[in-house]
Structure formats: structure tokens, C-alpha cells
Coordinates of C-alpha atoms and ligand atoms in Angstrom, one line a residue:
X1 CA 13.0 -32.1 -80.0
X2 CA 16.5 -29.6 -81.4
X3 CA 18.0 -31.0 -84.6
X4 CA 19.7 -28.9 -86.0
X5 CA 22.4 -31.1 -83.5
X6 CA 21.2 -34.3 -85.1
X7 CA 22.3 -36.5 -82.0
X8 CA 20.5 -34.6 -79.5
X9 CA 17.0 -36.4 -80.7
X10 CA 18.1 -39.4 -79.4
X11 CA 16.6 -38.3 -75.9
X12 CA 12.9 -39.8 -75.0
X13 CA 10.1 -37.4 -75.0
X14 CA 8.9 -38.4 -71.9
X15 CA 11.3 -38.0 -69.7
X16 CA 10.3 -35.4 -66.7
X17 CA 12.3 -34.5 -63.7
X18 CA 11.8 -31.2 -61.7
X19 CA 14.6 -30.9 -58.1
X20 CA 14.6 -28.0 -55.7
X21 CA 17.2 -27.1 -53.0
X22 CA 17.2 -25.3 -50.5
X23 CA 19.4 -23.3 -48.8
X24 CA 21.1 -25.8 -46.6
X25 CA 21.2 -28.3 -49.3
X26 CA 18.1 -30.3 -48.5
X27 CA 17.4 -31.7 -52.0
X28 CA 13.0 -32.9 -53.0
X29 CA 13.1 -34.6 -56.7
X30 CA 9.7 -35.9 -58.9
X31 CA 10.3 -37.8 -61.9
X32 CA 13.8 -38.3 -64.3
X33 CA 16.1 -36.2 -61.6
X34 CA 18.5 -38.6 -61.6
X35 CA 18.3 -38.6 -65.6
X36 CA 21.7 -37.4 -67.8
X37 CA 21.4 -34.9 -70.7
X38 CA 24.0 -32.4 -71.7
X39 CA 23.2 -28.6 -70.2
X40 CA 24.0 -26.4 -74.0
X41 CA 23.0 -23.1 -72.9
X42 CA 22.5 -23.6 -69.0
X43 CA 27.1 -23.8 -69.6
X44 CA 26.6 -20.0 -70.3
X45 CA 25.7 -17.7 -67.4
X46 CA 29.0 -20.2 -64.9
X47 CA 30.8 -19.4 -68.1
X48 CA 30.2 -16.0 -67.7
X49 CA 31.4 -16.0 -64.0
X50 CA 34.5 -17.4 -64.9
X51 CA 35.6 -14.9 -67.3
X52 CA 34.3 -11.9 -64.3
X53 CA 36.2 -14.0 -61.9
X54 CA 39.5 -14.1 -63.9
X55 CA 38.8 -10.9 -66.4
X56 CA 36.9 -8.3 -63.7
X57 CA 33.7 -6.5 -65.0
X58 CA 35.0 -3.7 -67.1
X59 CA 37.1 -6.2 -69.3
X60 CA 34.7 -8.2 -69.7
X61 CA 31.7 -6.1 -70.0
X62 CA 33.8 -4.2 -73.0
X63 CA 34.2 -7.5 -74.9
X64 CA 30.5 -8.9 -74.4
X65 CA 27.7 -6.0 -73.0
X66 CA 24.6 -6.8 -71.1
X67 CA 21.1 -5.5 -73.0
X68 CA 18.6 -8.8 -73.8
X69 CA 18.3 -9.1 -77.2
X70 CA 14.8 -9.5 -78.1
X71 CA 15.9 -12.5 -80.1
X72 CA 16.8 -16.1 -80.4
X73 CA 19.4 -17.4 -79.2
X74 CA 21.5 -18.1 -82.8
X75 CA 20.4 -14.5 -83.4
X76 CA 23.6 -12.7 -84.4
X77 CA 23.1 -9.9 -82.5
X78 CA 26.5 -8.1 -82.1
X79 CA 26.6 -4.2 -81.0
X80 CA 27.1 -2.4 -84.4
X81 CA 29.9 0.7 -83.1
X82 CA 31.9 -2.2 -81.1
X83 CA 30.8 -5.4 -83.0
X84 CA 30.4 -6.5 -79.1
X85 CA 27.7 -9.3 -78.3
X86 CA 24.6 -7.2 -77.3
X87 CA 24.7 -10.6 -73.6
X88 CA 26.2 -13.5 -73.0
X89 CA 23.2 -15.9 -73.0
X90 CA 23.1 -15.6 -77.0
X91 CA 25.1 -17.5 -78.4
X92 CA 27.6 -15.1 -79.8
X93 CA 28.4 -13.8 -76.3
X94 CA 28.7 -17.4 -74.6
X95 CA 31.4 -18.3 -77.6
X96 CA 33.1 -13.9 -76.6
X97 CA 32.8 -15.0 -73.1
X98 CA 34.5 -18.4 -73.5
X99 CA 37.6 -17.4 -74.7
X100 CA 37.8 -14.7 -72.1
X101 CA 37.7 -16.9 -69.5
X102 CA 41.6 -17.4 -67.6
X103 CA 44.2 -19.7 -69.5
X104 CA 47.7 -19.6 -71.4
X105 CA 46.1 -22.5 -74.3
X106 CA 43.0 -23.4 -75.0
X107 CA 43.2 -26.3 -72.9
X108 CA 44.3 -23.9 -69.8
X109 CA 41.4 -22.5 -70.2
X110 CA 38.9 -25.5 -70.8
X111 CA 40.3 -26.7 -67.0
X112 CA 39.5 -23.6 -65.8
X113 CA 36.3 -24.1 -67.2
X114 CA 35.9 -27.7 -66.2
X115 CA 37.3 -26.8 -62.6
X116 CA 34.6 -23.6 -62.0
X117 CA 31.6 -26.1 -63.8
X118 CA 32.2 -28.7 -60.1
X119 CA 32.6 -26.4 -58.2
X120 CA 29.0 -25.6 -59.0
X121 CA 28.4 -29.2 -58.8
X122 CA 30.6 -30.3 -56.2
X123 CA 31.2 -33.1 -58.5
X124 CA 33.3 -33.9 -61.4
X125 CA 32.9 -33.0 -65.5
X126 CA 32.4 -34.8 -68.1
X127 CA 31.3 -34.3 -71.3
X128 CA 29.0 -36.6 -73.2
X129 CA 31.4 -36.8 -76.6
X130 CA 28.4 -38.0 -79.5
X131 CA 26.9 -34.8 -78.6
X132 CA 30.0 -32.5 -78.5
X133 CA 30.9 -35.0 -81.9
X134 CA 27.6 -34.3 -83.6
X135 CA 27.3 -30.2 -83.2
X136 CA 31.3 -29.5 -84.1
X137 CA 30.3 -31.5 -87.1
X138 CA 27.9 -29.4 -88.2
X139 CA 27.9 -26.2 -85.9
X140 CA 28.7 -24.1 -89.4
X141 CA 26.5 -21.1 -88.2
X142 CA 28.6 -20.6 -84.4
X143 CA 31.2 -21.7 -86.5
X144 CA 30.1 -18.3 -89.0
X145 CA 29.5 -16.0 -85.1
X146 CA 33.4 -17.0 -84.0
X147 CA 34.4 -15.7 -87.5
X148 CA 32.1 -12.7 -87.3
X149 CA 33.6 -12.0 -83.3
X150 CA 37.4 -12.5 -84.4
X151 CA 36.9 -9.9 -87.4
X152 CA 35.4 -7.3 -84.7
X153 CA 38.2 -8.2 -83.2
X154 CA 36.5 -9.3 -79.6
X155 CA 38.3 -12.9 -79.4
X156 CA 41.6 -12.3 -78.9
X157 CA 43.3 -16.6 -80.5
X158 CA 42.2 -18.4 -82.3
X159 CA 38.8 -18.2 -83.0
X160 CA 38.3 -22.6 -83.9
X161 CA 40.0 -23.4 -80.1
X162 CA 37.6 -20.7 -78.4
X163 CA 34.6 -23.1 -80.6
X164 CA 35.5 -26.3 -80.0
X165 CA 35.6 -25.0 -75.9
X166 CA 32.1 -23.9 -76.5
X167 CA 31.1 -27.0 -77.4
X168 CA 32.5 -28.9 -74.8
X169 CA 31.0 -27.1 -72.1
X170 CA 27.5 -27.4 -73.8
X171 CA 28.1 -30.7 -73.6
X172 CA 28.5 -30.8 -69.7
X173 CA 26.4 -34.1 -68.3
X174 CA 24.1 -32.8 -66.1
X175 CA 20.8 -34.4 -64.3
X176 CA 18.2 -32.0 -62.8
X177 CA 19.5 -32.9 -59.1
X178 CA 23.0 -31.3 -60.8
X179 CA 21.0 -28.5 -62.0
X180 CA 19.1 -27.5 -58.9
X181 CA 22.9 -27.2 -57.2
X182 CA 23.8 -24.9 -59.2
X183 CA 20.9 -22.8 -58.8
X184 CA 20.9 -23.3 -55.8
X185 CA 24.9 -22.2 -55.3
X186 CA 23.6 -18.9 -57.6
X187 CA 20.9 -18.9 -55.1
X188 CA 23.0 -19.0 -52.3
X189 CA 26.0 -16.0 -52.5
X190 CA 27.8 -17.8 -54.2
X191 CA 29.0 -20.9 -52.1
X192 CA 27.3 -24.1 -53.1
X193 CA 25.0 -25.0 -50.1
X194 CA 26.5 -28.7 -49.4
X195 CA 30.4 -28.3 -49.4
X196 CA 30.2 -25.0 -48.1
X197 CA 33.1 -23.3 -51.0
X198 CA 32.7 -20.8 -52.3
X199 CA 32.1 -21.4 -56.5
X200 CA 31.4 -17.3 -57.7
X201 CA 32.5 -14.1 -55.8
X202 CA 28.9 -12.8 -54.0
X203 CA 29.5 -9.4 -56.4
X204 CA 30.0 -11.8 -59.6
X205 CA 26.7 -13.4 -58.3
X206 CA 24.7 -10.2 -58.7
X207 CA 26.1 -10.1 -62.1
X208 CA 24.8 -13.7 -63.8
X209 CA 21.2 -13.4 -61.8
X210 CA 21.1 -10.4 -63.5
X211 CA 21.9 -10.9 -66.7
X212 CA 19.6 -14.0 -66.1
X213 CA 16.9 -11.8 -64.9
X214 CA 16.9 -10.4 -68.6
X215 CA 18.0 -11.7 -71.4
X216 CA 18.1 -15.9 -70.1
X217 CA 15.1 -16.8 -71.5
X218 CA 16.2 -15.0 -75.0
X219 CA 13.1 -13.8 -77.1
X220 CA 11.1 -14.9 -73.9
X221 CA 12.4 -13.0 -71.4
X222 CA 10.0 -10.0 -71.2
X223 CA 7.2 -12.4 -70.6
X224 CA 8.6 -15.2 -68.3
X225 CA 10.3 -12.4 -65.6
X226 CA 6.7 -10.7 -65.7
X227 CA 4.8 -14.1 -65.5
X228 CA 7.6 -16.1 -63.7
X229 CA 9.5 -13.9 -62.0
X230 CA 12.9 -15.9 -61.4
X231 CA 16.4 -15.4 -63.1
X232 CA 16.9 -18.7 -65.1
X233 CA 18.4 -20.4 -67.8
X234 CA 16.9 -22.5 -70.1
X235 CA 18.5 -25.2 -72.5
X236 CA 18.2 -26.4 -75.6
X237 CA 18.9 -30.4 -73.7
X238 CA 15.7 -29.6 -72.8
X239 CA 16.9 -28.2 -69.8
X240 CA 16.0 -25.4 -67.1
X241 CA 17.9 -23.9 -64.0
X242 CA 15.8 -20.8 -62.0
X243 CA 16.9 -19.3 -59.2
X244 CA 14.6 -17.8 -55.9
X245 CA 18.0 -15.7 -54.7
X246 CA 18.2 -16.3 -50.8
X247 CA 15.4 -19.6 -50.7
X248 CA 16.0 -21.8 -53.6
X249 CA 17.1 -23.0 -56.7
X250 CA 15.3 -25.3 -58.7
X251 CA 16.4 -27.1 -62.0
X252 CA 13.9 -28.8 -64.4
X253 CA 14.6 -31.5 -67.5
X254 CA 11.6 -33.0 -70.2
X255 CA 13.3 -32.8 -73.4
X256 CA 10.4 -31.1 -75.6
X257 CA 11.3 -28.1 -77.1
X258 CA 8.7 -24.9 -77.7
X259 CA 10.0 -23.2 -80.7
X260 CA 11.9 -21.0 -79.4
X261 CA 14.3 -23.8 -78.0
X262 CA 13.2 -23.8 -74.3
X263 CA 12.1 -26.9 -72.6
X264 CA 7.8 -27.3 -72.6
X265 CA 7.0 -28.9 -69.6
X266 CA 9.7 -27.2 -67.7
X267 CA 8.4 -23.5 -68.7
X268 CA 4.8 -24.4 -67.8
X269 CA 6.0 -26.6 -64.2
X270 CA 8.1 -23.5 -62.9
X271 CA 5.7 -21.5 -63.7
X272 CA 3.2 -23.3 -61.7
X273 CA 5.5 -23.5 -59.2
X274 CA 6.4 -19.7 -58.8
X275 CA 2.6 -19.0 -58.6
X276 CA 1.4 -21.9 -56.2
X277 CA 4.9 -21.2 -53.9
X278 CA 4.7 -16.9 -54.5
X279 CA 8.2 -17.3 -55.5
X280 CA 8.2 -14.3 -57.8
X281 CA 11.3 -12.8 -57.3
X282 CA 9.1 -9.1 -57.3
X283 CA 6.2 -10.1 -54.7
X284 CA 8.3 -11.3 -51.6
X285 CA 8.6 -9.9 -48.7
X286 CA 11.1 -9.6 -46.1
X287 CA 9.5 -8.7 -41.8
X288 CA 13.1 -6.6 -40.7
X289 CA 11.3 -7.0 -37.5
X290 CA 12.4 -10.6 -37.5
X291 CA 16.1 -9.4 -36.6
X292 CA 15.8 -8.1 -33.1
X293 CA 14.0 -11.7 -31.4
X294 CA 13.4 -9.4 -27.4
X295 CA 14.5 -7.2 -25.3
X296 CA 15.5 -7.7 -22.0
X297 CA 17.7 -5.3 -19.4
X298 CA 20.2 -5.9 -16.6
X299 CA 17.9 -5.7 -13.8
X300 CA 16.4 -9.1 -14.5
X301 CA 19.7 -10.2 -15.6
X302 CA 22.6 -9.2 -14.3
X303 CA 26.0 -10.0 -14.5
X304 CA 26.4 -13.4 -11.9
X305 CA 29.2 -11.1 -10.2
X306 CA 28.1 -11.3 -6.8
X307 CA 26.9 -7.0 -5.4
X308 CA 28.5 -5.9 -3.2
X309 CA 26.0 -3.9 -0.8
X310 CA 25.8 0.1 -2.4
X311 CA 26.9 -2.0 -6.4
X312 CA 23.1 -3.6 -4.9
X313 CA 21.3 -0.6 -4.1
X314 CA 22.7 1.7 -7.2
X315 CA 22.7 -1.1 -10.1
X316 CA 19.0 -2.0 -9.2
X317 CA 17.9 1.6 -9.8
X318 CA 20.2 2.2 -12.3
X319 CA 20.6 -2.0 -14.6
X320 CA 18.5 -1.0 -16.6
X321 CA 20.1 1.2 -18.7
X322 CA 21.7 -1.7 -20.2
X323 CA 19.7 -3.2 -22.4
X324 CA 20.7 -7.1 -24.6
X325 CA 19.4 -6.9 -27.2
X326 CA 18.9 -9.9 -28.9
X327 CA 20.3 -10.4 -32.8
X328 CA 18.0 -13.2 -35.4
X329 CA 18.6 -14.7 -38.8
X330 CA 20.7 -12.4 -41.8
X331 CA 21.4 -9.8 -40.7
X332 CA 20.5 -6.9 -43.4
X333 CA 19.9 -3.7 -44.3
X334 CA 16.6 -3.3 -43.7
X335 CA 16.6 -5.6 -40.2
X336 CA 19.9 -3.9 -39.1
X337 CA 17.4 -0.3 -39.5
X338 CA 15.4 -1.4 -37.7
X339 CA 17.1 -2.5 -35.0
X340 CA 19.2 0.9 -35.2
X341 CA 16.0 2.7 -34.2
X342 CA 14.7 0.7 -31.7
X343 CA 18.3 1.6 -30.1
X344 CA 17.3 5.0 -30.9
X345 CA 14.3 5.3 -29.0
X346 CA 15.9 3.5 -25.8
X347 CA 18.7 5.9 -26.4
X348 CA 17.5 8.6 -23.8
X349 CA 17.7 5.6 -21.3
X350 CA 19.9 3.8 -21.8
X351 CA 24.3 3.4 -20.6
X352 CA 25.6 0.2 -22.7
X353 CA 23.2 -2.7 -25.2
X354 CA 24.8 -5.3 -25.8
X355 CA 24.3 -7.4 -28.8
X356 CA 24.0 -11.3 -28.6
X357 CA 24.8 -13.0 -31.7
X358 CA 23.8 -15.8 -30.5
X359 CA 21.5 -17.0 -33.1
X360 CA 22.5 -14.0 -36.5
X361 CA 23.8 -16.3 -38.7
X362 CA 26.3 -13.7 -41.0
X363 CA 25.1 -10.4 -41.7
X364 CA 25.9 -8.3 -44.5
X365 CA 28.5 -6.6 -45.8
X366 CA 26.5 -2.6 -46.1
X367 CA 24.3 -3.8 -42.7
X368 CA 27.8 -3.9 -40.6
X369 CA 29.3 -1.0 -42.0
X370 CA 25.5 1.0 -40.8
X371 CA 25.6 -0.5 -37.4
X372 CA 28.9 0.9 -37.0
X373 CA 28.3 3.8 -38.2
X374 CA 25.7 3.5 -35.6
X375 CA 28.1 2.9 -33.0
X376 CA 30.1 5.9 -33.2
X377 CA 26.6 7.3 -33.1
X378 CA 25.9 5.9 -30.0
X379 CA 29.6 6.1 -28.3
X380 CA 29.8 10.3 -28.8
X381 CA 27.1 10.8 -26.7
X382 CA 28.2 8.7 -24.7
X383 CA 26.5 4.8 -25.2
X384 CA 28.2 1.7 -25.4
X385 CA 27.3 -0.7 -27.7
X386 CA 29.0 -4.3 -27.0
X387 CA 28.2 -7.8 -28.7
X388 CA 28.5 -11.2 -27.1
X389 CA 28.3 -14.5 -28.2
X390 CA 29.4 -14.5 -31.5
X391 CA 32.1 -17.0 -31.3
X392 CA 34.0 -17.9 -34.3
X393 CA 31.4 -17.7 -36.7
X394 CA 32.7 -15.8 -39.9
X395 CA 29.5 -14.7 -41.1
X396 CA 29.1 -13.1 -38.6
X397 CA 32.7 -11.5 -37.0
X398 CA 34.0 -10.7 -40.8
X399 CA 32.5 -8.6 -41.6
X400 CA 32.6 -6.4 -38.1
X401 CA 36.3 -6.9 -38.6
X402 CA 35.7 -5.7 -42.2
X403 CA 33.0 -2.3 -41.0
X404 CA 35.4 -0.9 -38.6
X405 CA 38.4 1.6 -39.9
X406 CA 42.3 1.6 -38.3
X407 CA 42.1 4.1 -35.9
X408 CA 39.5 2.4 -34.8
X409 CA 39.4 0.1 -32.4
X410 CA 36.5 -1.3 -33.1
X411 CA 33.6 -3.7 -31.5
X412 CA 33.9 -5.0 -28.3
X413 CA 32.7 -8.8 -28.2
X414 CA 33.0 -10.6 -25.2
X415 CA 32.7 -14.6 -25.8
X416 CA 29.0 -15.1 -23.3
X417 CA 26.6 -12.4 -22.1
X418 CA 28.0 -12.6 -18.8
X419 CA 31.4 -11.3 -19.1
X420 CA 30.0 -8.6 -21.6
X421 CA 26.8 -7.1 -18.6
X422 CA 29.9 -6.8 -16.0
X423 CA 31.6 -5.1 -18.2
X424 CA 28.5 -2.5 -19.1
X425 CA 28.1 -2.9 -14.9
X426 CA 32.0 -2.0 -14.5
X427 CA 30.5 1.1 -16.6
X428 CA 27.6 2.1 -14.8
X429 CA 29.3 1.8 -12.0
X430 CA 32.2 4.1 -12.2
X431 CA 29.5 7.2 -12.4
X432 CA 28.0 5.0 -9.0
X433 CA 29.2 8.2 -5.7
X434 CA 31.7 5.9 -3.9
X435 CA 32.0 3.1 -5.8
X436 CA 35.5 1.9 -5.1
X437 CA 35.7 0.6 -1.7
X438 CA 39.0 -1.8 -2.8
X439 CA 38.8 -3.2 0.2
X440 CA 37.1 -4.9 3.6
X441 CA 37.7 -6.1 6.6
X442 CA 36.9 -9.7 8.0
X443 CA 34.7 -7.9 10.3
X444 CA 32.5 -6.2 7.4
X445 CA 31.4 -9.9 5.6
X446 CA 28.8 -10.3 5.2
X447 CA 28.3 -13.7 6.9
X448 CA 29.8 -11.9 10.6
X449 CA 26.9 -9.8 10.6
X450 CA 25.5 -9.1 14.6
X451 CA 28.5 -10.2 15.9
X452 CA 28.8 -8.9 19.3
X453 CA 32.6 -7.7 19.6
X454 CA 34.0 -10.5 21.6
X455 CA 33.1 -13.1 19.3
X456 CA 34.8 -11.5 16.7
X457 CA 37.7 -11.0 18.3
X458 CA 38.4 -14.7 19.3
X459 CA 37.0 -15.4 15.3
X460 CA 39.9 -12.7 14.8
X461 CA 42.2 -14.3 16.5
X462 CA 42.0 -17.7 14.9
X463 CA 41.3 -16.6 11.2
X464 CA 45.3 -16.8 9.2
X465 CA 45.7 -14.5 6.3
X466 CA 46.5 -15.8 2.9
X467 CA 47.9 -13.9 0.1
X468 CA 46.1 -15.6 -3.7
X469 CA 48.5 -14.1 -6.8
X470 CA 46.3 -13.7 -9.7
X471 CA 44.8 -16.7 -12.4
X472 CA 45.3 -18.9 -9.2
X473 CA 43.6 -21.5 -8.1
X474 CA 41.9 -21.3 -4.8
X475 CA 39.3 -24.1 -5.4
X476 CA 38.7 -27.4 -7.2
X477 CA 35.9 -28.7 -7.8
X478 CA 34.9 -32.6 -6.7
X479 CA 37.5 -32.1 -3.8
X480 CA 37.3 -33.1 -0.4
X481 CA 36.8 -30.4 1.4
X482 CA 39.2 -29.4 4.3
X483 CA 36.3 -27.2 6.2
X484 CA 37.6 -24.1 5.2
X485 CA 35.9 -20.5 4.9
X486 CA 37.4 -17.4 3.0
X487 CA 36.5 -14.5 3.0
X488 CA 37.6 -11.3 1.0
X489 CA 39.2 -8.7 2.3
X490 CA 40.7 -7.2 -1.3
X491 CA 41.0 -7.8 -5.1
X492 CA 37.9 -10.5 -7.4
X493 CA 37.5 -14.8 -7.8
X494 CA 35.3 -16.5 -9.9
X495 CA 33.1 -19.3 -8.9
X496 CA 33.8 -22.0 -12.2
X497 CA 31.6 -24.9 -12.8
X498 CA 32.1 -27.2 -15.6
X499 CA 29.1 -28.2 -17.8
X500 CA 28.9 -30.0 -21.2
X501 CA 31.9 -30.1 -24.2
X502 CA 34.2 -29.5 -21.8
X503 CA 33.9 -26.2 -21.1
X504 CA 32.9 -24.3 -18.6
X505 CA 30.5 -21.2 -16.7
X506 CA 31.1 -18.7 -13.8
X507 CA 28.2 -19.2 -11.4
X508 CA 29.5 -16.1 -9.9
X509 CA 32.2 -13.7 -9.4
X510 CA 33.1 -12.4 -5.8
X511 CA 35.2 -9.2 -4.9
X512 CA 35.7 -7.8 -0.8
X513 CA 33.4 -8.0 2.5
X514 CA 32.6 -11.4 0.5
X515 CA 33.3 -15.2 1.6
X516 CA 33.4 -18.2 -0.2
X517 CA 33.8 -21.7 0.8
X518 CA 31.1 -21.3 3.3
X519 CA 28.8 -24.5 2.7
X520 CA 32.0 -25.9 4.9
X521 CA 29.7 -24.5 7.6
X522 CA 27.1 -27.3 6.5
X523 CA 29.5 -29.9 6.5
X524 CA 29.4 -31.0 3.2
X525 CA 32.7 -32.7 2.5
X526 CA 33.2 -32.6 -1.4
X527 CA 33.9 -28.5 -3.2
X528 CA 31.2 -28.0 -5.5
X529 CA 32.5 -26.0 -7.6
X530 CA 36.5 -24.2 -8.5
X531 CA 37.0 -20.3 -7.4
X532 CA 40.2 -18.7 -9.3
X533 CA 42.1 -15.5 -8.3
X534 CA 40.5 -12.7 -11.1
X535 CA 43.7 -10.4 -9.7
X536 CA 45.9 -11.1 -6.2
X537 CA 43.0 -12.0 -3.9
X538 CA 43.9 -10.9 0.2
X539 CA 42.1 -13.6 1.8
X540 CA 41.2 -14.0 5.6
X541 CA 41.0 -18.0 6.6
X542 CA 37.8 -19.7 9.5
X543 CA 38.4 -23.3 9.6
X544 CA 34.6 -24.8 10.2
X545 CA 36.0 -26.9 13.4
X546 CA 37.6 -22.9 15.2
X547 CA 34.2 -22.0 14.8
X548 CA 32.7 -25.4 15.9
X549 CA 34.5 -24.9 19.0
X550 CA 34.0 -20.9 19.3
X551 CA 29.8 -22.2 19.0
X552 CA 30.7 -24.6 22.1
X553 CA 31.2 -22.4 24.6
X554 CA 28.6 -19.5 23.1
X555 CA 25.6 -20.6 20.1
X556 CA 24.6 -17.7 19.1
X557 CA 28.0 -17.2 17.0
X558 CA 26.0 -20.6 15.4
X559 CA 22.9 -19.6 14.9
X560 CA 24.1 -15.6 13.0
X561 CA 26.3 -17.9 10.7
X562 CA 23.6 -20.1 10.5
X563 CA 20.7 -17.4 10.2
X564 CA 22.9 -15.4 7.5
X565 CA 24.3 -18.5 6.1
X566 CA 20.1 -19.0 4.5
X567 CA 19.6 -15.5 4.5
X568 CA 22.6 -15.1 1.5
X569 CA 21.1 -18.2 -0.4
X570 CA 17.6 -17.0 -0.1
X571 CA 19.2 -13.6 -2.0
X572 CA 21.2 -16.4 -4.6
X573 CA 17.8 -18.1 -4.9
X574 CA 15.7 -14.8 -6.0
X575 CA 18.0 -14.1 -8.3
X576 CA 18.8 -16.9 -10.2
X577 CA 15.0 -17.7 -10.1
X578 CA 14.6 -13.7 -12.0
X579 CA 17.0 -15.0 -14.2
X580 CA 15.4 -17.7 -15.7
X581 CA 12.9 -16.4 -15.8
X582 CA 14.6 -12.9 -18.2
X583 CA 16.0 -16.0 -20.3
X584 CA 12.5 -17.8 -20.5
Ligands
DON601 O1 25.2 -23.2 -79.1 C1 24.5 -24.0 -79.7 O2 22.9 -24.0 -80.4 C2 23.5 -25.3 -78.6 N1 25.3 -25.6 -78.0 C3 23.8 -24.6 -76.9 C4 21.6 -23.5 -77.3 C5 21.4 -24.1 -76.2 O3 20.8 -24.0 -75.2 C6 19.6 -22.4 -76.8 N2 18.6 -23.0 -75.1 N3 18.1 -23.0 -75.1

């Protein structure tokens, strides 16, 4: 154990703990993982992160380098020209780093250090006063280093005050669990997996992990990267942290040290974990195909809008030109490159792409930029790229909206696939011949097909007209039916049913020549869905009782109505089955 700090020799040599934390904050611990000890040099990368945040990369690197020294932790390795310590992991670099964090006074700087460490542990910071006193009273070598840094102009203020803050940061009490959460926060791009709060901006996380990888284990750093392959940091208190970026944070604790000041059991356990679970950062592979879980088209899953006969005919041939791509997981550049390549292959036969983001947990900024470029390129070829189901997920929406230039209106995004595909269908229909039939007389209605002129005249006579204004609710789910059947002459309505958690699902959108409320003809008494006017809607309304009266004189009417109704139901059922098959 490190006898140069007398208090540290009081640790029990048998203490041994390991804790591993996943990116969703689950901790797996064994042994003495709750035993507190002092963090020592493991504080260095975290304080370095705080200095980078407070002073910026350029200023910090002008005072402390990023080259591995290959020397022991307490060697005075300074750049021969500038006097700057070679890296922030050796004591000289760490004392200089401590002097760089924000704060007008040493006390304010200490508060900053405490706060930044607390963001990583996820709990308040305390220090071991006895260890602090012990090191402060005996740390002559570090005192000499601090004066040397003052001599070279690396420390601006009072060097002894910065040194005391350095001793204090080394005396912060942690257990193995804390270490694992701190490491996991680095592995997770700087966001604490349990609190969800950012402890360090991602660009600085990269820098911190880089110096940990090259300098974290001092004169053992090369062999460490070669054999274990994880950015890591040890401390003479017996702790080690190791980071598997994007996957795990691990904390080890066992006080007996080797000649280089690294925990003997900690190193051995880390080697075995890395080997047994394939954690070497250069040995990990990723399959970009994971970014794309499935592809299907609007011919399998059309919008829930009820199509006119013309539209149906056109769509049966062209709907496959609307492609859904279900994206998945965290989208990085490699995954997006694969998605774009698939889109390019499909492009000759595509009118619109719908990127379904429902299963996407995040998008990197570089991936978002690449996707945006591709979107603009497809746009030039007349192919639309729209997104659906992003909802409120900031990790998805944030990078996508940031990737868009100011003069571009950006990704078109829809709350659900139904709205997205309806938009794409409308776009496709613009290319269809006579796509814009805006009004349909009552006689054209599907339900009244096959009736002779006399019957039609009788029906016309009892059908009254009504205009609903945009947004008006025409029918309410669960309400008592009054026997009215509605025939749309112009405008559009949405049929909506309530689903769990107070939200609604549109099940159909209807236009001219279509009818709703027709269940009244079968004697249904309560309305099974709500109906809203999406535009101004002109309807002809028939009372079931009036139709009944006419049927009494002319039974053929009833037969025709029921036949048409059955045919309509069969078509709807076929559509619904196709939908279920497409989504299965
Ligand atoms: O400055 C020192 O010497 C100690 N407070 C910390 C050194 C340390 O942890 C070295 N790492 N293995």
C-alpha cells in the first residue's frame, strides 16, 4: 500500500470489490463494493473534464499537454520548452489542472470541483479528513512540483492553495459502486445513467477518455491498452475505473498496489473481464444493419383514408412507391450510411420514404447531418423523405433539427405513420389523372349503387342537406344513435376511436362519395366512433326510418342496401387484414 501517505496504510489488504454499471444504470456488484476509500488519482480525469469545460480546450492544452510520459505518476515530466506538464494524469499535470477550474478564490474553485464530482457520482461529496491531513503534512514532493509549475508560469495564482485543493480532491470518499457510476457516466457520453443529467459535454468526454487511454496507467499505459484495451485510471487508494464506451463503466477496489502504484487485484480482474467478455475497445465490432429493422410499402399498409374508386385503382399500381423504413437503436454514421445506401437502391422505384423513428433511441449529430444531406439529394430527384413517430424524444429530434440549414424548412415529421402515409399518398395522387374530384352527388354513393331512378328520386326527396364547418364534431363515440346516415358530397371527415391513456387513433378518413353512420341501417343504437369534419363538409343525411318506409313499398331497396353494405365491410376487412399482416 502507499506508505508515502501514512494514513493509507490503515486499509485492510483483503478488501476486494468489483462493480459494473450498464448504460441504463443497472449495477452488478461483488465483494466489498460498499467499502469507502479515497479516490486519489482517479479524481484527475474528472477534474480535467471540469477544467476543459470551464477554460476550453485551447487554453487547457496550452497549460497541460496530452502526451504520455511513460514515467511514474510522481515524476516531474515537463515540456522542456514551455514547462507544461506532459499530461493531466501525472501529478504535475493534475495539480496544474486543479488550478485551472473556474472560481475567483480557491474556496470557489473547491466548490466547483465538488459539484463536478457530484455530477459523476450522483450524490454529495465528502472527504476523508485524516487522509487529507496526512497527505498535506507529508506531500513534499507534490509541494515541490507545485512551486515548479508556478516558476514556469503554468499556475497563475497561489500554488499552495491549488495544491491543497488537489490534496482534497484526492481525499474524496468513494466506494466501488461510485467509481462504476462515474465510469458509466463517461461511457454514456457524459450523462449519468441514473440521474439523466449531463456531467460533462460529449466533446470533452472524448478528450478525457483519450488521455485516460494513453496516460491513465502511467508507465504501464502502453501494456494496459495492449492487453486490456479500455480507457482506465488507477489511484493509490486501491481503486481503478475502466470505461467501455457506449456499454459499461467498471469500478475495482483492492488496496495492495504493485510497484507502479496500481491495484494488483484490480489489474488482474480487469484483464480477466476484458478477455472473458470481449471488452477490448479495438476488438469490438458493430453491425450497421441493426439500424434498419424492416422495410414495407404503402400497398401493404395504406393510410386509413377510405379511397375513392379512382384512387384505389391508381394506388393499387403505385402505392408500392411509398416505402416505410423502420429505423432502430442509436443511429450513428455507420448505421445511417447503410440506411441511405438501401434508400439509394430503392430510389428508382420510390416516390416517398417514410422513416419510422418509433424504435430509435437517439441520433448522433454527424448521422443527422449525413441523413439531412441525403434527404436534400433525394428531394432534388423528386423523392420526399419524411419522418414519423419522433414525438418528444429530444435525443432524436434535437440532432435532426440541428442538421437543417436556416433557409430549408427541414424534415417533415408526422405524429404517426397514418398521417405520414396519407401525406405521401396525396403527393402521389397529384400525379394521377383526374385526381381532384371534389364533389360527388348522392347518387354516386357506394351504398346506393344499383338503385333504379324511381327509387333514387324517392331517396333524394327525403335526404336533407347539411353543412358542417371545419373542426366540428359530427358524431360522438358512445352516444345514442339517432338513425341518421351521412353521405359526403364534398369535404373530408376523420373517423376516430379512443385508445388507452386518453389518446385517439384515426381509423379512417372519408371524402366525397363515401358515407358514415351506416350501422344505423343495421339497427345499431350507439355510435362506435367519433367523426370530425377536417374541412367544411357538405353532407346529405338520410334517416334510417325514412329508408325503412321506402323499403316497405319497395323491398329491393333493402336488399340492395344490405348487399352494398356487406361488400363495403368485406373490402374494409380485407384492408385491415392486410394492415395486420404488414405490421406483424
Ligand atoms: O498525489 C498523490 O501522490 C496522490 N494523492 C495520488 C497519487 C495516485 O493516486 C497515483 N495513482 N496510482
